[in-house]
PDB file of C-alpha atoms in Angstrom:
ATOM      1  CA  GLY A  17      18.161  -7.062   6.563  1.00 52.00           C
ATOM      2  CA  ALA A  18      16.677  -8.181   3.305  1.00 77.00           C
ATOM      3  CA  GLY A  19      13.469  -6.363   3.603  1.00 92.00           C
ATOM      4  CA  VAL A  20      11.820  -3.301   5.274  1.00 96.00           C
ATOM      5  CA  SER A  21      11.907  -3.700   8.930  1.00 96.00           C
ATOM      6  CA  GLN A  22       9.496  -2.155  11.225  1.00 97.00           C
ATOM      7  CA  SER A  23       9.220  -1.864  15.012  1.00 97.00           C
ATOM      8  CA  PRO A  24       7.300  -2.467  17.290  1.00 97.00           C
ATOM      9  CA  SER A  25       5.070  -4.940  15.527  1.00 96.00           C
ATOM     10  CA  ASN A  26       2.490  -4.309  17.859  1.00 97.00           C
ATOM     11  CA  LYS A  27       1.573  -1.428  20.281  1.00 97.00           C
ATOM     12  CA  VAL A  28      -1.017  -0.777  22.745  1.00 98.00           C
ATOM     13  CA  THR A  29      -1.204   2.679  24.275  1.00 97.00           C
ATOM     14  CA  GLU A  30      -3.408   4.728  26.416  1.00 97.00           C
ATOM     15  CA  LYS A  31      -5.384   7.591  24.724  1.00 97.00           C
ATOM     16  CA  GLY A  32      -3.274  10.748  25.172  1.00 97.00           C
ATOM     17  CA  LYS A  33       0.066   9.110  25.198  1.00 98.00           C
ATOM     18  CA  ASP A  34       2.738   9.693  22.246  1.00 98.00           C
ATOM     19  CA  VAL A  35       4.040   6.848  20.311  1.00 98.00           C
ATOM     20  CA  GLU A  36       7.088   6.384  18.054  1.00 98.00           C
ATOM     21  CA  LEU A  37       7.037   3.961  15.307  1.00 98.00           C
ATOM     22  CA  ARG A  38      10.432   3.023  13.532  1.00 97.00           C
ATOM     23  CA  CYS A  39      11.168   1.989   9.952  1.00 97.00           C
ATOM     24  CA  ASP A  40      14.620   0.582   8.742  1.00 96.00           C
ATOM     25  CA  PRO A  41      14.271   0.547   4.881  1.00 95.00           C
ATOM     26  CA  ILE A  42      16.042  -1.740   2.481  1.00 93.00           C
ATOM     27  CA  SER A  43      19.691  -0.852   2.311  1.00 91.00           C
ATOM     28  CA  GLY A  44      20.502   1.524  -0.665  1.00 88.00           C
ATOM     29  CA  HIS A  45      16.793   2.618  -1.065  1.00 90.00           C
ATOM     30  CA  THR A  46      16.761   6.559  -1.126  1.00 89.00           C
ATOM     31  CA  ALA A  47      12.924   6.726  -0.895  1.00 91.00           C
ATOM     32  CA  LEU A  48      10.786   5.962   2.162  1.00 94.00           C
ATOM     33  CA  TYR A  49       7.208   6.239   2.640  1.00 95.00           C
ATOM     34  CA  TRP A  50       4.710   5.769   5.436  1.00 97.00           C
ATOM     35  CA  TYR A  51       1.026   4.644   4.926  1.00 97.00           C
ATOM     36  CA  ARG A  52      -1.595   3.900   7.259  1.00 97.00           C
ATOM     37  CA  GLN A  53      -4.106   1.039   6.935  1.00 96.00           C
ATOM     38  CA  SER A  54      -7.418   1.128   8.670  1.00 92.00           C
ATOM     39  CA  LEU A  55     -10.794  -0.952   8.391  1.00 82.00           C
ATOM     40  CA  GLY A  56     -12.715   2.170   7.365  1.00 72.00           C
ATOM     41  CA  GLN A  57     -10.171   3.890   5.251  1.00 76.00           C
ATOM     42  CA  GLY A  58      -8.227   1.427   3.572  1.00 84.00           C
ATOM     43  CA  LEU A  59      -4.642   2.030   2.721  1.00 92.00           C
ATOM     44  CA  GLU A  60      -3.756   5.903   2.950  1.00 94.00           C
ATOM     45  CA  PHE A  61      -0.483   7.708   2.087  1.00 94.00           C
ATOM     46  CA  LEU A  62       1.076   9.626   5.024  1.00 97.00           C
ATOM     47  CA  ILE A  63       4.502  11.016   4.247  1.00 95.00           C
ATOM     48  CA  TYR A  64       7.233  10.471   1.643  1.00 92.00           C
ATOM     49  CA  PHE A  65      11.051  11.074   1.926  1.00 92.00           C
ATOM     50  CA  GLN A  66      13.270  11.164  -1.191  1.00 88.00           C
ATOM     51  CA  GLY A  67      16.934  11.553  -0.604  1.00 83.00           C
ATOM     52  CA  ASN A  68      17.611  15.071   0.663  1.00 82.00           C
ATOM     53  CA  SER A  69      14.674  16.700  -0.629  1.00 85.00           C
ATOM     54  CA  ALA A  70      11.834  18.192   1.613  1.00 88.00           C
ATOM     55  CA  PRO A  71       9.428  15.405   2.404  1.00 91.00           C
ATOM     56  CA  ASP A  72       6.033  15.229   1.031  1.00 91.00           C
ATOM     57  CA  LYS A  73       3.902  15.584   4.127  1.00 94.00           C
ATOM     58  CA  SER A  74       0.515  16.028   2.444  1.00 93.00           C
ATOM     59  CA  GLY A  75      -1.035  12.967   3.655  1.00 94.00           C
ATOM     60  CA  LEU A  76      -0.536  13.518   7.462  1.00 96.00           C
ATOM     61  CA  PRO A  77      -4.074  13.647   8.972  1.00 95.00           C
ATOM     62  CA  SER A  78      -3.386  16.321  11.682  1.00 95.00           C
ATOM     63  CA  ASP A  79      -0.357  18.286  13.281  1.00 96.00           C
ATOM     64  CA  ARG A  80      -0.231  15.519  15.980  1.00 98.00           C
ATOM     65  CA  PHE A  81       1.577  13.349  13.357  1.00 98.00           C
ATOM     66  CA  SER A  82       5.132  13.962  12.261  1.00 97.00           C
ATOM     67  CA  ALA A  83       8.062  12.020  10.801  1.00 97.00           C
ATOM     68  CA  GLU A  84      11.706  12.307  10.359  1.00 95.00           C
ATOM     69  CA  ARG A  85      14.477  10.475   8.606  1.00 94.00           C
ATOM     70  CA  THR A  86      17.788  10.735  10.041  1.00 84.00           C
ATOM     71  CA  GLY A  87      21.029  10.127   7.921  1.00 80.00           C
ATOM     72  CA  GLY A  88      18.806   9.247   4.852  1.00 76.00           C
ATOM     73  CA  SER A  89      18.013   5.984   6.324  1.00 89.00           C
ATOM     74  CA  VAL A  90      15.969   5.263   9.375  1.00 94.00           C
ATOM     75  CA  SER A  91      12.706   6.811   9.892  1.00 96.00           C
ATOM     76  CA  THR A  92      10.451   7.573  12.919  1.00 97.00           C
ATOM     77  CA  LEU A  93       6.733   8.287  12.665  1.00 98.00           C
ATOM     78  CA  THR A  94       5.618  10.060  15.900  1.00 98.00           C
ATOM     79  CA  ILE A  95       1.928  10.371  16.973  1.00 98.00           C
ATOM     80  CA  GLN A  96       1.440  12.795  19.791  1.00 98.00           C
ATOM     81  CA  ARG A  97      -1.573  12.736  22.189  1.00 98.00           C
ATOM     82  CA  THR A  98      -2.910   9.506  20.604  1.00 98.00           C
ATOM     83  CA  GLN A  99      -6.633   8.987  20.000  1.00 97.00           C
ATOM     84  CA  GLN A 100      -8.590   5.978  19.415  1.00 96.00           C
ATOM     85  CA  GLU A 101      -9.158   6.994  15.753  1.00 94.00           C
ATOM     86  CA  ASP A 102      -5.386   6.590  15.352  1.00 96.00           C
ATOM     87  CA  SER A 103      -5.780   2.769  15.782  1.00 96.00           C
ATOM     88  CA  ALA A 104      -4.477   1.283  12.594  1.00 97.00           C
ATOM     89  CA  VAL A 105      -1.663  -0.618  10.896  1.00 97.00           C
ATOM     90  CA  TYR A 106       1.289   1.798  10.095  1.00 98.00           C
ATOM     91  CA  LEU A 107       2.974   0.553   7.089  1.00 97.00           C
ATOM     92  CA  CYS A 108       6.546   1.760   6.050  1.00 97.00           C
ATOM     93  CA  ALA A 109       7.804   1.195   2.372  1.00 95.00           C
ATOM     94  CA  SER A 110      11.098   2.005   0.514  1.00 93.00           C
ATOM     95  CA  SER A 111      12.143   1.990  -3.101  1.00 90.00           C
ATOM     96  CA  THR A 112      15.249   3.115  -5.210  1.00 84.00           C
ATOM     97  CA  ARG A 113      15.059   6.606  -6.757  1.00 73.00           C
ATOM     98  CA  SER A 114      13.453   5.333  -9.864  1.00 68.00           C
ATOM     99  CA  GLY A 115      10.747   4.019  -7.647  1.00 64.00           C
ATOM    100  CA  ASN A 116       9.569   1.285 -10.197  1.00 70.00           C
ATOM    101  CA  THR A 117       9.187  -1.182  -7.202  1.00 82.00           C
ATOM    102  CA  ILE A 118       7.929  -0.316  -3.734  1.00 88.00           C
ATOM    103  CA  TYR A 119       8.502  -2.761  -0.856  1.00 91.00           C
ATOM    104  CA  PHE A 120       6.347  -2.658   2.010  1.00 94.00           C
ATOM    105  CA  GLY A 121       7.256  -3.731   5.707  1.00 96.00           C
ATOM    106  CA  GLU A 122       4.911  -6.043   7.872  1.00 95.00           C
ATOM    107  CA  GLY A 123       3.688  -3.046   9.624  1.00 96.00           C
ATOM    108  CA  SER A 124       3.230  -1.707  13.052  1.00 97.00           C
ATOM    109  CA  TRP A 125      -0.279  -2.529  14.667  1.00 96.00           C
ATOM    110  CA  LEU A 126      -1.248   0.227  16.805  1.00 97.00           C
ATOM    111  CA  THR A 127      -4.199  -0.026  19.304  1.00 97.00           C
ATOM    112  CA  VAL A 128      -5.301   3.134  21.163  1.00 97.00           C
ATOM    113  CA  VAL A 129      -7.279   2.324  24.302  1.00 96.00           C
TER     114      VAL A 129
ATOM    115  CA  GLN B  11     -16.473   9.458  -4.510  1.00 75.00           C
ATOM    116  CA  LYS B  12     -13.250   7.752  -4.018  1.00 84.00           C
ATOM    117  CA  GLU B  13     -10.537   8.286  -6.628  1.00 92.00           C
ATOM    118  CA  VAL B  14     -10.076   4.636  -6.872  1.00 95.00           C
ATOM    119  CA  GLU B  15     -12.812   2.028  -6.759  1.00 94.00           C
ATOM    120  CA  GLN B  16     -12.456  -1.569  -6.188  1.00 94.00           C
ATOM    121  CA  ASP B  17     -15.171  -4.085  -5.457  1.00 82.00           C
ATOM    122  CA  PRO B  18     -14.293  -5.373  -1.816  1.00 79.00           C
ATOM    123  CA  GLY B  19     -15.933  -8.954  -2.757  1.00 81.00           C
ATOM    124  CA  PRO B  20     -15.455 -11.220  -0.952  1.00 91.00           C
ATOM    125  CA  LEU B  21     -14.766 -13.346  -4.010  1.00 94.00           C
ATOM    126  CA  SER B  22     -14.861 -17.240  -3.736  1.00 96.00           C
ATOM    127  CA  VAL B  23     -13.795 -19.375  -6.605  1.00 96.00           C
ATOM    128  CA  PRO B  24     -12.815 -23.101  -6.951  1.00 97.00           C
ATOM    129  CA  GLU B  25      -9.374 -24.285  -7.391  1.00 97.00           C
ATOM    130  CA  GLY B  26      -8.179 -23.906 -11.041  1.00 97.00           C
ATOM    131  CA  ALA B  27     -10.740 -21.156 -11.883  1.00 97.00           C
ATOM    132  CA  ILE B  28      -9.853 -17.959 -13.748  1.00 97.00           C
ATOM    133  CA  VAL B  29      -9.963 -14.937 -11.423  1.00 97.00           C
ATOM    134  CA  SER B  30     -10.767 -11.336 -12.435  1.00 96.00           C
ATOM    135  CA  LEU B  31     -10.149  -8.414 -10.253  1.00 97.00           C
ATOM    136  CA  ASN B  32     -10.922  -4.847 -11.504  1.00 96.00           C
ATOM    137  CA  CYS B  33     -10.583  -1.308 -10.559  1.00 97.00           C
ATOM    138  CA  THR B  34     -11.955   1.997 -11.954  1.00 97.00           C
ATOM    139  CA  TYR B  35     -10.302   5.388 -11.329  1.00 97.00           C
ATOM    140  CA  SER B  36     -11.393   9.091 -11.877  1.00 96.00           C
ATOM    141  CA  ASN B  37      -7.805  10.889 -11.878  1.00 94.00           C
ATOM    142  CA  SER B  38      -6.671  11.122 -15.409  1.00 93.00           C
ATOM    143  CA  ALA B  39      -2.994  12.061 -13.950  1.00 91.00           C
ATOM    144  CA  PHE B  40      -2.586   8.433 -12.902  1.00 92.00           C
ATOM    145  CA  GLN B  41       0.193   6.843 -15.084  1.00 91.00           C
ATOM    146  CA  TYR B  42       1.659   3.975 -13.056  1.00 91.00           C
ATOM    147  CA  PHE B  43      -0.558   1.237 -12.075  1.00 94.00           C
ATOM    148  CA  MET B  44       0.186  -1.810  -9.563  1.00 94.00           C
ATOM    149  CA  TRP B  45      -1.361  -4.741  -8.005  1.00 96.00           C
ATOM    150  CA  TYR B  46      -0.266  -5.822  -4.532  1.00 96.00           C
ATOM    151  CA  ARG B  47      -1.097  -8.996  -2.626  1.00 97.00           C
ATOM    152  CA  GLN B  48      -1.578  -8.919   1.092  1.00 95.00           C
ATOM    153  CA  TYR B  49      -1.901 -12.077   3.290  1.00 95.00           C
ATOM    154  CA  SER B  50      -3.497 -11.742   6.582  1.00 91.00           C
ATOM    155  CA  ARG B  51      -1.468  -9.698   9.117  1.00 89.00           C
ATOM    156  CA  LYS B  52       1.238  -9.073   6.394  1.00 92.00           C
ATOM    157  CA  GLY B  53       2.440  -6.302   4.660  1.00 93.00           C
ATOM    158  CA  PRO B  54       1.411  -5.739   0.916  1.00 95.00           C
ATOM    159  CA  GLU B  55       3.633  -7.528  -1.714  1.00 94.00           C
ATOM    160  CA  LEU B  56       3.950  -6.158  -5.225  1.00 92.00           C
ATOM    161  CA  LEU B  57       2.639  -8.664  -7.883  1.00 94.00           C
ATOM    162  CA  MET B  58       2.427  -6.532 -11.125  1.00 92.00           C
ATOM    163  CA  TYR B  59       3.633  -3.012 -12.010  1.00 89.00           C
ATOM    164  CA  THR B  60       2.430  -1.522 -15.382  1.00 89.00           C
ATOM    165  CA  TYR B  61       2.886   1.864 -17.116  1.00 85.00           C
ATOM    166  CA  SER B  62       0.242   3.358 -19.389  1.00 75.00           C
ATOM    167  CA  SER B  63      -2.313   1.180 -21.377  1.00 85.00           C
ATOM    168  CA  GLY B  64      -1.750  -2.337 -22.456  1.00 88.00           C
ATOM    169  CA  ASN B  65      -1.344  -6.007 -21.221  1.00 92.00           C
ATOM    170  CA  LYS B  66       1.492  -7.249 -19.067  1.00 92.00           C
ATOM    171  CA  GLU B  67       2.009 -11.036 -18.258  1.00 94.00           C
ATOM    172  CA  ASP B  68       3.939 -12.832 -15.500  1.00 93.00           C
ATOM    173  CA  GLY B  69       3.378 -16.612 -15.077  1.00 96.00           C
ATOM    174  CA  ARG B  70      -0.234 -16.918 -14.109  1.00 97.00           C
ATOM    175  CA  PHE B  71      -0.852 -13.229 -13.625  1.00 97.00           C
ATOM    176  CA  THR B  72      -1.983 -10.776 -16.347  1.00 97.00           C
ATOM    177  CA  ALA B  73      -2.540  -7.222 -15.783  1.00 96.00           C
ATOM    178  CA  GLN B  74      -4.394  -4.920 -18.184  1.00 96.00           C
ATOM    179  CA  VAL B  75      -4.603  -1.124 -18.205  1.00 96.00           C
ATOM    180  CA  ASP B  76      -7.292   0.739 -20.373  1.00 95.00           C
ATOM    181  CA  LYS B  77      -6.532   4.390 -19.753  1.00 93.00           C
ATOM    182  CA  SER B  78      -9.365   5.493 -21.923  1.00 93.00           C
ATOM    183  CA  SER B  79     -11.960   3.814 -20.023  1.00 94.00           C
ATOM    184  CA  LYS B  80      -9.824   4.356 -16.661  1.00 95.00           C
ATOM    185  CA  TYR B  81     -10.245   0.854 -15.900  1.00 95.00           C
ATOM    186  CA  ILE B  82      -7.458  -1.797 -14.828  1.00 96.00           C
ATOM    187  CA  SER B  83      -7.692  -5.406 -14.298  1.00 96.00           C
ATOM    188  CA  LEU B  84      -5.810  -8.477 -12.789  1.00 97.00           C
ATOM    189  CA  PHE B  85      -6.431 -11.833 -14.059  1.00 97.00           C
ATOM    190  CA  ILE B  86      -5.223 -14.924 -12.256  1.00 97.00           C
ATOM    191  CA  ARG B  87      -5.092 -18.052 -14.352  1.00 97.00           C
ATOM    192  CA  ASP B  88      -5.278 -21.641 -12.716  1.00 98.00           C
ATOM    193  CA  SER B  89      -5.943 -20.215  -9.402  1.00 98.00           C
ATOM    194  CA  GLN B  90      -4.511 -22.000  -6.227  1.00 97.00           C
ATOM    195  CA  PRO B  91      -5.369 -22.079  -2.572  1.00 97.00           C
ATOM    196  CA  SER B  92      -2.428 -20.112  -1.892  1.00 97.00           C
ATOM    197  CA  ASP B  93      -3.739 -17.286  -4.027  1.00 97.00           C
ATOM    198  CA  SER B  94      -6.270 -16.573  -1.157  1.00 97.00           C
ATOM    199  CA  ALA B  95      -5.452 -13.054  -0.044  1.00 97.00           C
ATOM    200  CA  THR B  96      -6.581  -9.515  -0.306  1.00 95.00           C
ATOM    201  CA  TYR B  97      -5.763  -7.978  -3.708  1.00 97.00           C
ATOM    202  CA  LEU B  98      -5.147  -4.257  -3.833  1.00 96.00           C
ATOM    203  CA  CYS B  99      -4.921  -2.050  -6.855  1.00 96.00           C
ATOM    204  CA  ALA B 100      -2.602   1.060  -6.661  1.00 95.00           C
ATOM    205  CA  MET B 101      -1.827   4.053  -8.765  1.00 93.00           C
ATOM    206  CA  SER B 102       0.238   7.064  -9.006  1.00 90.00           C
ATOM    207  CA  ALA B 103       0.821  10.062 -11.148  1.00 89.00           C
ATOM    208  CA  GLY B 104       4.499   9.368 -11.336  1.00 79.00           C
ATOM    209  CA  GLY B 105       7.220  11.989 -11.359  1.00 75.00           C
ATOM    210  CA  THR B 106       7.989  13.445  -7.925  1.00 71.00           C
ATOM    211  CA  SER B 107       4.669  12.004  -6.687  1.00 74.00           C
ATOM    212  CA  TYR B 108       5.680   8.526  -7.731  1.00 76.00           C
ATOM    213  CA  GLY B 109       5.570   7.108  -4.437  1.00 80.00           C
ATOM    214  CA  LYS B 110       2.446   8.670  -3.427  1.00 88.00           C
ATOM    215  CA  LEU B 111      -0.026   5.789  -4.291  1.00 91.00           C
ATOM    216  CA  THR B 112      -3.682   5.734  -4.224  1.00 94.00           C
ATOM    217  CA  PHE B 113      -5.070   2.420  -3.264  1.00 95.00           C
ATOM    218  CA  GLY B 114      -8.287   0.744  -3.841  1.00 95.00           C
ATOM    219  CA  GLN B 115     -10.134  -0.708  -0.858  1.00 93.00           C
ATOM    220  CA  GLY B 116      -9.035  -4.366  -1.783  1.00 94.00           C
ATOM    221  CA  THR B 117     -10.844  -7.442  -2.910  1.00 95.00           C
ATOM    222  CA  ILE B 118     -10.676 -10.447  -0.611  1.00 94.00           C
ATOM    223  CA  LEU B 119     -10.240 -13.594  -2.642  1.00 96.00           C
ATOM    224  CA  THR B 120     -10.675 -17.197  -1.299  1.00 97.00           C
ATOM    225  CA  VAL B 121      -9.757 -20.175  -3.612  1.00 97.00           C
ATOM    226  CA  HIS B 122     -11.301 -23.440  -2.288  1.00 96.00           C
ATOM    227  CA  PRO B 123      -9.368 -26.703  -2.923  1.00 94.00           C
TER     228      PRO B 123
END
């Protein structure tokens, strides 16, 4: 597609369940990022993949959060044992290696009940 | 204290007005400065990207960076109702941390017809 694609658009899950959120970056973009946007915290960096380098995981809030990127393209963000405070919009973004322009997807709206 | 401070507004102006949006920051390592526009339930869209101090103009938008004061601004001339959105400033230190953006809280702007 032309832009960053994320799925699901909306997800309601019960507290304690695991969720997987998917991101398909813009074709040819080597860098992929996950951010979280919530009312109280604004937009926060979570994790950053650049090519084959080890990801920068410094923004992951707890060990319940993990992400992988297979084949240098699609990425999955996994949240284990979801908590109500995990309710937020999870935004994926991608850029070329030079990274001058970072494009965001529409986000996955997660509600934990 | 947050690394990036942005007045959340809301800001309400009549059509045709000049709008001034501002952010201050505390991290002197920030080298790259961006402004994003976000419509309701959409992902952030990059408006302006600047490197280091100075001005950059693109159509009705002008971005200013004053690194000595750790202050950045976005000016919107001849504002239109379609400019109504949340405006987010973002910045990064660059290098291997380029994609690790630190965002302001966002300013909600409404332009009245």
